[in-house]
XYZ file of C-alpha atoms in Angstrom:
772
model
C 175.116 57.588 -73.423
C 172.126 59.657 -73.236
C 170.832 57.491 -75.847
C 171.630 54.282 -73.482
C 170.278 56.120 -70.484
C 166.882 57.577 -71.723
C 165.245 54.100 -72.733
C 166.206 52.581 -69.124
C 164.642 55.840 -67.295
C 161.311 55.271 -69.651
C 161.467 51.650 -68.881
C 161.832 52.319 -64.986
C 159.051 55.013 -65.198
C 156.639 52.486 -66.958
C 157.584 49.769 -64.411
C 156.846 51.992 -61.378
C 153.652 52.908 -63.125
C 152.525 49.141 -63.737
C 153.422 48.550 -59.870
C 151.583 51.478 -58.706
C 148.521 50.401 -60.958
C 148.638 46.919 -59.384
C 148.955 48.289 -56.110
C 146.195 50.442 -56.605
C 143.809 47.889 -57.762
C 144.616 45.439 -55.068
C 144.168 48.169 -52.427
C 140.789 49.052 -53.835
C 139.736 45.419 -53.931
C 141.095 44.956 -50.488
C 139.072 48.112 -49.361
C 135.852 46.672 -51.195
C 136.355 43.367 -49.609
C 136.662 44.798 -46.147
C 133.830 47.153 -46.534
C 130.664 46.232 -44.751
C 127.550 45.052 -46.433
C 125.004 47.435 -47.368
C 121.961 47.393 -44.970
C 118.982 45.089 -46.063
C 116.010 46.497 -47.123
C 113.476 46.931 -44.411
C 110.216 45.090 -44.627
C 107.299 47.376 -45.895
C 105.637 49.251 -42.869
C 108.669 48.508 -40.469
C 110.605 51.725 -39.288
C 113.554 49.928 -37.425
C 114.986 46.648 -36.561
C 117.471 45.744 -33.808
C 119.266 42.257 -33.336
C 121.666 43.231 -30.315
C 119.110 43.860 -27.551
C 116.628 46.637 -26.669
C 115.757 48.295 -23.291
C 112.716 50.891 -22.284
C 112.341 52.307 -18.937
C 109.565 54.464 -17.418
C 110.450 55.719 -13.858
C 108.300 58.952 -13.526
C 104.679 59.917 -14.104
C 101.391 57.901 -13.183
C 101.978 54.160 -12.707
C 104.706 52.017 -10.936
C 108.107 52.308 -12.548
C 108.576 49.994 -15.584
C 111.739 48.371 -17.001
C 111.107 46.551 -20.501
C 114.066 44.485 -22.319
C 114.078 42.426 -25.445
C 116.930 40.448 -27.336
C 115.309 41.093 -30.571
C 112.973 44.348 -31.618
C 110.929 44.905 -34.482
C 109.315 48.521 -34.590
C 105.964 48.771 -36.460
C 104.932 51.975 -38.496
C 101.271 51.499 -38.187
C 100.242 50.953 -35.309
C 103.196 52.384 -33.776
C 104.325 49.231 -31.640
C 107.188 47.193 -30.917
C 107.323 43.204 -31.460
C 109.707 42.029 -28.742
C 111.271 38.694 -28.607
C 112.717 37.008 -25.429
C 111.013 39.604 -23.270
C 112.082 40.533 -19.525
C 109.427 43.012 -18.077
C 109.554 44.335 -14.610
C 106.993 46.372 -12.737
C 108.775 47.979 -9.680
C 106.796 48.307 -6.166
C 106.811 51.438 -4.255
C 110.082 50.422 -2.209
C 111.638 50.529 -5.680
C 113.215 47.192 -4.973
C 110.682 44.715 -5.098
C 109.497 43.970 -8.425
C 107.026 41.482 -10.281
C 108.872 39.606 -12.985
C 107.538 38.453 -16.178
C 109.352 36.374 -18.872
C 107.840 35.796 -22.481
C 109.178 34.611 -25.882
C 107.189 37.095 -27.739
C 105.324 40.024 -26.992
C 104.186 43.453 -28.654
C 104.557 46.786 -26.864
C 102.381 49.733 -27.883
C 103.887 52.884 -26.807
C 100.860 54.990 -27.717
C 98.445 52.733 -25.805
C 101.247 52.107 -23.183
C 100.369 48.332 -22.893
C 102.477 45.033 -23.728
C 100.815 42.266 -25.066
C 102.047 38.336 -24.551
C 100.097 36.095 -26.714
C 101.956 32.957 -26.171
C 102.670 31.624 -22.683
C 104.372 34.015 -20.141
C 105.625 33.367 -16.698
C 105.068 35.870 -13.922
C 106.926 35.888 -10.666
C 105.373 38.002 -7.927
C 107.291 40.188 -5.098
C 111.025 39.379 -6.361
C 113.582 40.721 -4.265
C 117.493 40.127 -5.383
C 118.877 37.890 -2.632
C 115.872 37.127 -0.630
C 112.952 34.294 -0.539
C 109.384 35.293 -0.864
C 107.208 34.896 2.169
C 106.023 31.644 2.846
C 101.977 31.217 1.746
C 102.203 34.321 -0.499
C 101.395 34.049 -4.440
C 104.654 33.283 -6.358
C 104.414 32.432 -9.896
C 101.911 32.811 -12.654
C 101.757 31.115 -15.850
C 99.296 32.262 -18.460
C 99.114 33.052 -22.319
C 97.068 36.232 -23.950
C 98.456 38.130 -21.167
C 97.925 42.153 -21.449
C 100.141 44.733 -19.219
C 99.332 48.490 -18.814
C 102.861 50.162 -18.537
C 101.001 53.279 -17.105
C 99.209 51.122 -14.376
C 101.117 48.169 -14.027
C 98.236 45.882 -14.253
C 98.424 42.654 -16.018
C 95.386 40.825 -17.368
C 94.203 37.626 -19.446
C 91.001 35.899 -20.377
C 92.810 32.603 -20.953
C 93.668 29.639 -18.920
C 96.104 30.528 -15.725
C 98.057 28.569 -13.405
C 99.617 29.445 -10.330
C 102.356 28.316 -7.874
C 102.561 29.037 -4.385
C 104.990 28.443 -1.541
C 102.590 25.994 -0.058
C 100.372 25.036 -3.320
C 99.165 25.948 -6.684
C 96.009 26.604 -8.573
C 94.263 27.546 -11.880
C 91.739 29.757 -13.340
C 89.956 31.006 -16.322
C 91.005 34.757 -16.573
C 93.098 36.475 -14.422
C 94.061 40.376 -13.483
C 96.789 41.534 -11.260
C 96.823 44.895 -10.015
C 100.511 45.620 -8.391
C 99.460 48.895 -7.000
C 96.816 47.382 -4.766
C 98.439 44.114 -5.031
C 95.315 42.487 -5.894
C 95.122 39.098 -7.950
C 91.666 38.705 -9.610
C 90.828 35.206 -10.775
C 87.722 35.642 -12.941
C 86.303 32.066 -13.305
C 86.602 28.438 -12.966
C 88.754 28.958 -9.914
C 90.786 26.114 -8.267
C 93.420 26.571 -5.554
C 95.395 23.972 -3.533
C 97.100 24.861 -0.084
C 99.451 22.054 1.088
C 100.415 21.636 4.793
C 104.112 22.057 6.058
C 104.258 18.357 7.521
C 106.358 15.685 5.829
C 102.697 13.944 4.410
C 100.903 17.141 3.738
C 97.283 16.828 3.614
C 96.102 19.666 0.858
C 92.994 21.817 1.107
C 91.321 22.344 -2.273
C 89.413 25.681 -2.990
C 87.068 25.852 -5.673
C 85.022 28.998 -6.675
C 83.446 30.807 -9.832
C 85.732 34.028 -8.972
C 88.227 34.765 -6.555
C 90.203 37.939 -5.673
C 93.609 37.710 -4.019
C 94.456 40.620 -1.624
C 98.126 40.300 -0.712
C 98.277 43.001 1.600
C 95.596 41.744 3.506
C 96.521 38.158 2.991
C 92.938 37.395 1.828
C 91.471 35.496 -0.731
C 87.547 36.392 -1.606
C 85.406 33.641 -3.152
C 82.272 34.392 -5.118
C 79.395 33.695 -6.166
C 80.027 30.328 -4.591
C 82.925 28.532 -2.728
C 83.960 24.637 -2.121
C 86.672 23.725 0.347
C 87.840 20.140 0.303
C 90.603 18.396 2.530
C 90.016 14.660 2.214
C 87.010 13.612 3.904
C 86.341 17.415 4.959
C 83.921 19.497 2.636
C 82.588 22.969 3.230
C 80.331 24.483 0.610
C 78.959 28.336 0.702
C 77.808 31.277 -1.075
C 81.083 32.806 -1.351
C 83.784 33.053 1.101
C 86.679 34.977 2.674
C 89.923 33.040 2.925
C 92.302 34.353 5.527
C 96.148 33.608 5.092
C 99.321 34.199 7.080
C 103.006 33.129 6.623
C 101.852 29.402 7.797
C 98.983 28.918 5.128
C 95.035 29.046 5.709
C 94.268 30.519 8.913
C 90.386 31.325 8.694
C 87.519 30.894 6.043
C 84.227 32.832 6.353
C 81.297 31.827 4.453
C 77.484 32.298 4.202
C 74.788 29.848 3.386
C 77.081 27.114 4.404
C 76.894 23.436 4.509
C 79.725 20.957 4.921
C 80.449 17.440 5.778
C 83.223 15.236 7.572
C 83.519 11.336 7.125
C 85.360 9.505 9.700
C 85.389 5.829 9.207
C 81.739 4.801 10.114
C 80.657 8.392 11.165
C 79.113 10.944 8.703
C 79.200 14.546 10.192
C 77.016 17.053 8.445
C 76.771 20.993 9.239
C 75.208 23.894 7.797
C 74.340 27.701 8.873
C 73.484 30.655 7.688
C 77.116 31.899 8.285
C 80.020 29.954 8.969
C 83.565 30.416 10.058
C 86.342 27.870 9.795
C 89.448 28.232 11.869
C 92.838 26.536 11.308
C 95.891 26.190 13.654
C 99.451 27.000 12.297
C 99.754 23.972 10.389
C 96.406 24.745 8.522
C 94.576 21.978 10.250
C 91.081 22.677 11.047
C 90.648 23.851 14.560
C 87.236 24.883 15.073
C 84.241 25.620 13.055
C 81.558 28.270 14.096
C 78.305 28.368 12.860
C 75.826 31.429 13.098
C 72.080 31.456 12.224
C 70.067 28.269 11.597
C 72.740 25.985 12.537
C 72.435 22.209 11.472
C 74.721 19.348 12.813
C 73.979 15.982 11.940
C 75.755 12.683 12.679
C 74.971 9.513 11.230
C 76.237 6.161 11.506
C 74.834 2.401 10.501
C 72.269 2.623 13.347
C 70.962 6.226 14.055
C 70.762 9.502 12.763
C 71.229 12.345 15.086
C 70.366 16.027 14.206
C 71.105 19.081 15.877
C 69.459 22.534 15.441
C 70.164 25.520 16.882
C 70.732 29.374 16.449
C 74.430 28.947 16.676
C 77.132 26.203 16.724
C 80.738 25.675 17.686
C 82.593 22.679 16.663
C 85.903 22.005 18.116
C 88.447 19.611 16.509
C 91.718 17.915 17.673
C 94.370 18.039 14.931
C 96.983 15.714 14.265
C 99.381 14.915 11.480
C 96.907 12.743 9.937
C 93.619 14.410 10.476
C 91.249 16.730 12.512
C 88.883 14.604 14.752
C 85.966 16.455 16.199
C 85.919 16.579 19.915
C 83.130 18.844 20.749
C 80.184 20.526 19.816
C 78.250 23.289 21.388
C 74.872 24.348 20.339
C 73.340 27.758 21.470
C 70.032 29.182 21.151
C 66.809 27.276 20.902
C 68.665 24.085 20.654
C 67.027 20.758 19.327
C 68.860 17.331 19.314
C 67.071 14.715 17.257
C 68.186 11.129 17.275
C 66.230 8.677 14.766
C 66.951 5.120 14.331
C 67.771 4.073 10.798
C 64.756 2.377 8.884
C 65.305 -1.012 7.321
C 67.200 -3.035 9.891
C 66.704 -6.518 11.331
C 66.254 -5.164 14.708
C 63.051 -3.666 15.888
C 63.456 0.486 15.713
C 63.930 2.440 19.203
C 61.861 5.552 19.720
C 62.855 8.607 18.255
C 64.329 11.202 20.953
C 64.149 14.656 20.614
C 66.309 16.647 23.294
C 65.448 20.567 23.605
C 67.617 23.120 25.387
C 68.907 26.513 24.917
C 72.193 25.311 25.146
C 73.529 21.517 24.476
C 77.098 20.640 24.743
C 78.321 17.546 22.724
C 81.486 15.735 23.400
C 82.859 12.797 20.922
C 84.636 9.641 21.846
C 88.496 9.944 21.908
C 88.956 8.593 18.348
C 86.038 10.778 17.043
C 83.669 7.725 16.099
C 80.905 8.236 18.041
C 79.066 10.598 20.496
C 80.243 10.351 24.060
C 78.237 12.774 26.089
C 75.194 15.311 25.580
C 74.895 17.680 28.153
C 72.360 20.660 28.651
C 73.946 23.584 30.202
C 70.073 25.117 30.799
C 66.766 23.640 31.464
C 65.467 21.274 28.693
C 63.021 18.444 27.882
C 63.487 14.995 26.240
C 61.024 13.411 24.327
C 60.532 9.787 23.310
C 58.388 9.450 20.177
C 56.878 5.606 19.358
C 58.119 4.171 16.249
C 56.089 0.824 16.686
C 53.318 -0.706 18.714
C 53.987 -1.325 22.241
C 56.156 1.894 22.611
C 54.793 4.737 24.603
C 55.465 8.551 23.928
C 57.405 9.938 26.777
C 57.993 13.349 27.698
C 61.077 14.306 30.386
C 61.842 17.644 31.350
C 64.683 18.956 34.103
C 67.087 21.521 35.028
C 69.953 19.570 33.575
C 70.331 16.542 31.215
C 73.569 14.124 31.225
C 73.225 11.681 28.229
C 76.081 9.326 27.976
C 76.014 7.241 24.419
C 77.746 3.670 23.617
C 80.233 3.270 20.831
C 77.416 2.235 18.418
C 76.242 5.971 19.049
C 73.067 4.766 21.043
C 72.065 6.168 24.371
C 73.486 4.376 27.533
C 72.371 6.278 30.306
C 70.924 9.927 30.897
C 70.801 11.762 34.089
C 68.315 14.631 34.790
C 68.248 17.125 37.754
C 64.760 18.248 39.164
C 63.132 15.604 36.651
C 59.471 15.855 35.570
C 58.142 12.786 33.618
C 54.911 12.369 31.435
C 54.108 9.047 29.807
C 51.099 8.722 27.531
C 49.126 5.521 27.898
C 47.083 3.756 25.171
C 43.484 3.791 25.032
C 41.675 0.998 27.163
C 38.485 -0.527 25.728
C 38.134 2.266 23.513
C 38.471 5.099 26.222
C 41.624 7.323 26.463
C 43.495 6.706 29.519
C 45.345 9.726 31.661
C 48.783 10.219 31.343
C 51.292 8.722 33.900
C 53.157 11.783 35.596
C 56.177 11.594 37.992
C 58.471 14.332 39.484
C 61.558 13.800 41.554
C 64.919 15.587 42.540
C 67.191 13.153 40.274
C 66.450 10.959 37.455
C 68.462 8.191 35.902
C 67.802 6.077 32.594
C 69.055 2.928 31.373
C 68.922 1.815 27.884
C 69.648 -1.750 26.421
C 72.673 -1.890 24.118
C 71.866 -2.700 20.755
C 67.985 -2.127 20.648
C 68.439 1.034 22.361
C 65.223 0.641 24.319
C 64.978 1.887 27.693
C 65.161 -1.056 30.151
C 65.332 0.820 33.828
C 64.351 4.210 35.150
C 65.334 5.131 38.722
C 64.292 8.343 40.482
C 65.257 9.781 44.054
C 64.508 12.755 46.166
C 60.930 13.195 46.853
C 59.790 11.047 44.167
C 55.935 11.974 43.227
C 53.672 9.879 40.661
C 50.320 10.628 39.176
C 48.279 8.730 36.924
C 44.484 10.020 36.804
C 43.016 9.253 40.126
C 46.015 7.155 41.335
C 48.877 8.607 43.302
C 52.106 7.420 44.657
C 55.266 8.737 46.537
C 58.500 7.694 48.047
C 62.081 8.624 48.486
C 63.371 6.536 45.765
C 61.547 4.539 42.648
C 62.583 2.152 40.302
C 60.487 1.520 37.046
C 61.338 -1.779 35.044
C 60.328 -1.272 31.301
C 59.660 -4.879 30.341
C 57.281 -5.353 33.411
C 56.087 -1.949 33.428
C 56.327 -1.830 37.399
C 57.533 0.892 39.595
C 59.315 -0.070 42.834
C 58.984 2.608 45.707
C 61.572 2.749 48.085
C 61.602 4.452 51.439
C 58.425 5.848 52.779
C 56.247 4.520 50.070
C 52.571 5.459 49.419
C 50.090 4.805 46.694
C 46.507 6.235 47.018
C 43.446 6.775 44.655
C 39.965 7.788 45.321
C 39.078 4.372 47.256
C 42.164 4.598 49.628
C 45.730 4.689 50.265
C 48.584 2.424 51.351
C 51.868 3.326 52.828
C 54.987 0.925 53.296
C 58.667 0.787 53.364
C 58.628 -0.708 50.020
C 55.764 -0.815 47.361
C 55.980 -2.559 43.930
C 53.193 -1.238 41.634
C 52.229 -2.648 38.214
C 51.267 0.424 36.224
C 49.164 -1.790 34.042
C 47.029 -3.638 36.350
C 47.129 -0.910 39.061
C 48.016 -3.881 41.469
C 50.676 -3.814 44.041
C 53.026 -5.449 46.411
C 53.787 -3.538 49.656
C 56.356 -4.693 52.315
C 57.440 -3.632 55.550
C 55.282 -1.791 57.896
C 52.130 -1.816 55.849
C 49.331 0.581 56.576
C 46.264 0.892 54.458
C 42.803 2.862 54.217
C 40.135 2.210 52.094
C 36.938 4.149 51.751
C 33.407 2.610 51.666
C 32.611 1.256 48.106
C 30.403 4.159 46.325
C 29.186 1.587 43.482
C 26.818 0.056 46.213
C 26.081 -3.670 46.709
C 25.318 -5.109 50.363
C 27.395 -4.313 53.167
C 28.113 -6.002 56.586
C 28.755 -5.325 60.265
C 32.575 -6.638 59.195
C 32.864 -4.723 55.763
C 30.356 -1.771 56.441
C 29.930 0.853 53.753
C 30.028 3.896 55.819
C 33.078 3.880 57.487
C 36.775 3.400 56.086
C 38.446 0.090 56.225
C 41.731 0.530 57.762
C 44.606 -2.305 57.690
C 48.186 -2.883 58.978
C 50.614 -6.121 58.131
C 54.007 -6.599 57.296
C 53.152 -7.299 53.587
C 50.157 -6.438 51.452
C 49.593 -7.930 47.928
C 46.540 -7.075 45.505
C 45.993 -8.772 42.154
C 43.317 -9.045 39.732
C 43.220 -4.721 39.239
C 42.913 -4.733 43.335
C 39.902 -7.033 43.493
C 41.837 -9.576 45.670
C 43.743 -8.023 48.439
C 46.235 -10.065 50.762
C 47.682 -9.046 53.815
C 50.620 -11.174 55.480
C 52.537 -11.013 58.872
C 50.553 -9.983 61.972
C 47.589 -8.297 59.641
C 44.816 -6.530 61.049
C 41.632 -4.911 59.843
C 39.627 -2.393 61.300
C 36.765 -0.301 60.703
C 35.851 2.150 63.532
C 36.268 -0.109 66.723
C 35.660 -3.494 64.938
C 38.878 -5.428 64.570
C 40.117 -8.289 62.545
C 43.481 -9.825 63.152
C 45.264 -12.918 61.688
C 48.551 -13.909 60.208
C 47.068 -13.812 56.791
C 43.820 -11.806 55.466
C 42.629 -12.159 51.773
C 39.738 -10.158 50.560
C 37.957 -11.115 47.680
C 36.000 -8.314 46.534
C 34.896 -9.989 43.148
C 33.067 -12.928 45.086
C 32.741 -10.948 48.329
C 34.750 -13.115 50.583
C 37.125 -12.366 53.133
C 39.344 -15.111 54.705
C 41.738 -14.966 57.548
C 44.395 -17.793 58.477
C 46.578 -18.273 61.659
C 45.622 -16.710 65.058
C 42.286 -14.817 63.882
C 40.788 -12.634 66.330
C 37.545 -10.767 65.337
C 36.195 -7.884 67.187
C 32.783 -6.998 66.283
C 31.306 -3.616 67.849
C 28.108 -4.111 69.553
C 25.672 -1.496 71.150
C 24.425 -2.597 74.568
C 20.925 -1.855 75.252
C 20.184 1.213 77.278
C 19.946 1.120 81.246
C 17.387 2.617 83.321
C 19.846 5.309 84.138
C 20.477 6.004 80.452
C 17.050 5.930 79.977
C 16.694 8.735 82.279
C 19.380 10.740 80.324
C 18.493 9.903 76.700
C 21.454 12.417 75.598
C 24.223 9.989 77.050
C 25.363 7.523 74.477
C 25.302 3.833 75.742
C 28.819 2.071 76.335
C 30.039 0.169 73.526
C 30.736 -3.551 73.924
C 32.197 -5.902 71.667
C 32.041 -9.884 70.215
C 35.615 -11.173 70.360
C 35.889 -14.452 68.519
C 39.269 -16.251 68.126
C 39.878 -19.237 65.872
C 42.950 -20.518 63.515
C 40.734 -19.920 60.512
C 37.790 -17.505 59.394
C 35.939 -17.226 56.128
C 33.642 -14.574 55.540
C 30.825 -14.642 52.798
C 29.593 -11.011 52.422
C 26.728 -12.213 50.093
C 25.455 -14.402 53.165
C 26.576 -12.217 55.762
C 28.256 -15.335 57.347
C 31.584 -15.574 59.115
C 32.576 -19.186 59.530
C 35.664 -19.973 62.081
C 37.154 -23.288 62.214
C 39.986 -25.213 63.639
C 38.762 -24.302 67.562
C 37.084 -21.402 68.096
C 36.741 -19.080 71.260
C 33.817 -16.304 71.449
C 33.444 -13.777 74.011
C 30.478 -11.341 74.366
C 29.956 -9.283 77.437
C 30.635 -11.910 80.135
C 29.639 -14.918 78.076
C 32.194 -17.165 76.587
C 31.644 -19.918 73.714
C 34.170 -22.451 72.737
C 33.675 -24.862 69.612
C 35.433 -26.746 67.214
C 33.853 -24.386 64.675
C 31.672 -21.282 64.567
C 29.403 -19.508 62.148
C 28.619 -15.970 63.232
C 25.664 -14.567 61.192
C 25.934 -10.481 60.822
C 22.671 -8.205 60.323
C 21.893 -6.504 57.132
C 23.502 -3.033 57.390
C 20.685 -0.451 57.785
C 20.372 3.067 57.131
C 21.072 5.186 60.413
C 17.546 6.270 60.590
C 16.419 2.799 60.606
C 18.817 1.477 63.140
C 17.623 0.729 66.582
C 19.382 1.706 69.677
C 20.975 -1.354 71.171
C 20.984 -3.655 68.366
C 24.053 -5.724 68.021
C 25.960 -6.129 64.458
C 25.976 -10.016 65.129
C 22.784 -11.512 64.742
C 23.339 -14.850 66.027
C 26.216 -17.371 66.165
C 26.074 -21.114 65.582
C 28.639 -23.192 67.495
C 29.423 -26.799 66.523
C 31.579 -29.554 67.966
C 32.387 -29.827 71.677
C 30.424 -26.843 72.540
C 31.120 -25.040 76.027
C 29.762 -21.924 77.088
C 30.574 -20.189 80.260
C 29.404 -16.893 82.056
C 30.843 -15.532 85.282
C 29.892 -12.657 87.171
C 27.809 -11.972 90.698
C 29.930 -14.473 92.371
C 28.632 -17.304 90.340
C 29.829 -19.136 87.242
C 27.235 -20.737 84.781
C 28.644 -23.362 82.378
C 26.971 -25.138 79.478
C 28.264 -27.830 77.190
C 26.558 -29.680 73.822
C 27.615 -30.643 70.537
C 25.792 -27.668 69.077
C 24.673 -24.362 70.169
C 22.894 -21.262 68.681
C 23.378 -17.811 70.306
C 20.772 -15.187 69.402
C 22.643 -12.045 70.442
C 19.941 -9.549 70.667
C 17.626 -11.739 72.761
C 20.539 -12.599 74.888
C 19.760 -16.443 74.063
C 21.669 -19.744 73.912
C 19.964 -22.955 72.846
C 22.079 -25.948 73.716
C 21.517 -29.017 71.528
C 23.248 -32.135 70.287
C 25.014 -34.967 72.167
C 24.017 -34.567 76.030
C 23.611 -30.825 76.961
C 24.214 -30.236 80.159
C 24.134 -26.466 82.091
C 26.005 -26.138 85.498
C 25.134 -23.346 87.918
C 27.726 -23.019 90.474
C 25.000 -21.827 92.797
C 21.953 -23.859 91.666
C 23.420 -27.058 90.653
C 23.399 -29.056 87.151
C 20.492 -29.562 84.454
C 20.822 -31.599 81.807
C 18.258 -32.182 78.797
C 17.298 -32.409 75.234
C 17.302 -28.845 74.580
C 18.677 -26.152 77.096
C 17.731 -22.491 76.731
C 19.895 -20.124 78.605
C 19.326 -16.153 78.673
C 22.527 -14.659 79.509
C 20.936 -11.152 80.520
C 18.930 -12.433 83.388
C 20.397 -15.856 84.172
C 16.775 -17.934 83.064
C 17.343 -21.449 82.039
C 14.465 -23.181 79.988
C 14.758 -27.112 79.561
C 13.125 -29.017 77.248
C 13.394 -33.031 77.161
C 12.511 -35.893 75.058
C 9.694 -38.669 76.469
C 12.244 -41.302 76.580
C 14.903 -38.773 78.227
C 13.425 -36.469 80.687
C 15.224 -33.585 82.118
C 17.037 -33.665 85.091
C 18.204 -30.901 87.570
C 20.177 -31.137 90.665
C 19.704 -28.365 92.858
C 22.334 -27.272 95.048
C 21.247 -26.075 98.577
C 22.825 -23.713 100.864
C 24.600 -25.168 103.515
C 21.821 -25.340 106.096
C 19.131 -26.659 103.331
C 18.680 -30.580 103.031
C 16.346 -30.615 100.282
C 16.669 -30.915 96.590
C 14.259 -30.052 94.024
C 13.718 -31.899 90.914
C 11.814 -30.145 87.874
C 10.629 -31.855 84.687
């Protein structure tokens, strides 16, 4: 039994041992299979590697708190640094909640030097706060490469191209630095920024500069060393600039050595100044532009260029959804506004106009296409400079100017208070001519559309005119430029060294010096100082006075015509007629219609006056009435026609015509007392002489008579001379000679026609005498 059991027991033990061996082998294989793989060998120079994520923080010490996360990490031994992949860098600000967020696919983090470097592209988001949107208008994102972050200070910088994204715009530069402590972004070169409006159709503002610094805490952008801003047709350039922002975008731009332009349809506006400030409204539309120091503003269209220069200038714009339209410009300090015609046009150029004043206000039309009005707010001057022959240089000064422009940007009218004008005249016959000067309380000038030439000038309120020796004045005056004539209205007066004329209205030709005076005309002319023979009718030693309804001069006043109840007089001598003409060139004087001449005589002294030599002799006159009269100064002859009546003392002469011969004018020392101005009168045609007095009447008749004034002698000839004396009777003869001073009568008869006398006796006389 034992022998049987023992082998079985041994067999069982062997089976159990085999089972255990197999089980152990399987277990060892299972353990070996399940054991982790041995670590790979680290590359040379690598201290460690991590594939499950990496996180590093700095929450104390100098500089802002920093958090760096990466998906993969590789630690390099020399130099001691980390190579990170899928980097998430957060640089916290002082509040501990807001941070600047940087994302990059690859970065190198140097613990010793405390910097992180992203050679590839990196995205930076500024001022991130969980659950809140960034403030409008602030810098939001930056995209660049080659960025170096200083973990100690939080500064980030790159020398490569950088792009920026804003709430209301974008930008780019070459090279940039950002300091989270000061919140300043420094764009190193080739800066371009674009701000967009908030409207449905925004009009972007493009900002260009060599360098820019964005101060986030101050909401300012500093541009240097140059700056350029562009919005559609508006451009501004300067030597650096400061751009101020708010939540709505750009609100202010300040620059120096500035210049800019604005194109609006057919109008070009250019401006410049030493310092310039551009203001924007809440929609970032231009609201006003202020220029200080050497400010220049120019507007140009197809017809003219208008340039304004002053110490300061203010431009005000009306902003709309589409554009900012210039509405008003205010220039202050030594302001000059110069308007020049554009050369090369088919139409003749107008004058260049230069307006000067301390302060000038310019208003644009509602659509901004042209200047509407220009006003001086202080005293000023306006000068017209000729650009072609025929134009005159004019200078106007006044208390205030108001200039109105046409849609073609040409002057339509201008008005001046307390005006003074000066017009330079061209030389005449090689001799310089004096300027024309006027003054008045008010002045209004009118200009032709198209050509821009002045057509009419009106002045009122104590108008005064002066040109050399010529003077004029009136309450109101009108200048017609085409005819170069001035119309003086209300209390008009013209004068020169030779005399003066007053009337209700005077039309004065500035070129010829002739004029037409209307209404209550009165004139005075001094004796002709150039010499020439005189006469008792036009004497040289007394002024000639005149009165008429109308007076006309021509041929440079060589011909003077008085119309309407005209009267001329020198001293006590008179000439009256419906119309009187003085022809100085030919020495003629003509009178037409109801002619009345009054020639002053000097009676011979009486015996009583001889006893008192100091007593002046009583004056006497020769009166002549006729329809027509022509006087020749050369012959000293006044020819009366159409039925003449002459009266001297008590002697009357009637005839169809009469020639009055006036004496040569003598110097005072050569004049004899009692000498008449009328030498003789020759009457023709139905001559009748009548003398009354002393209770008797003497009457003579003939076809011809000669009257010698100084001798008081009348010679009757022609026809059948006849003389009647109411006391002595009638006498006939070939020639009858009558002395009016003593009543003598001399008779000459022909052999075939002996003289006859019929003596009228007294009632008791019965005889009659005959005398041969």
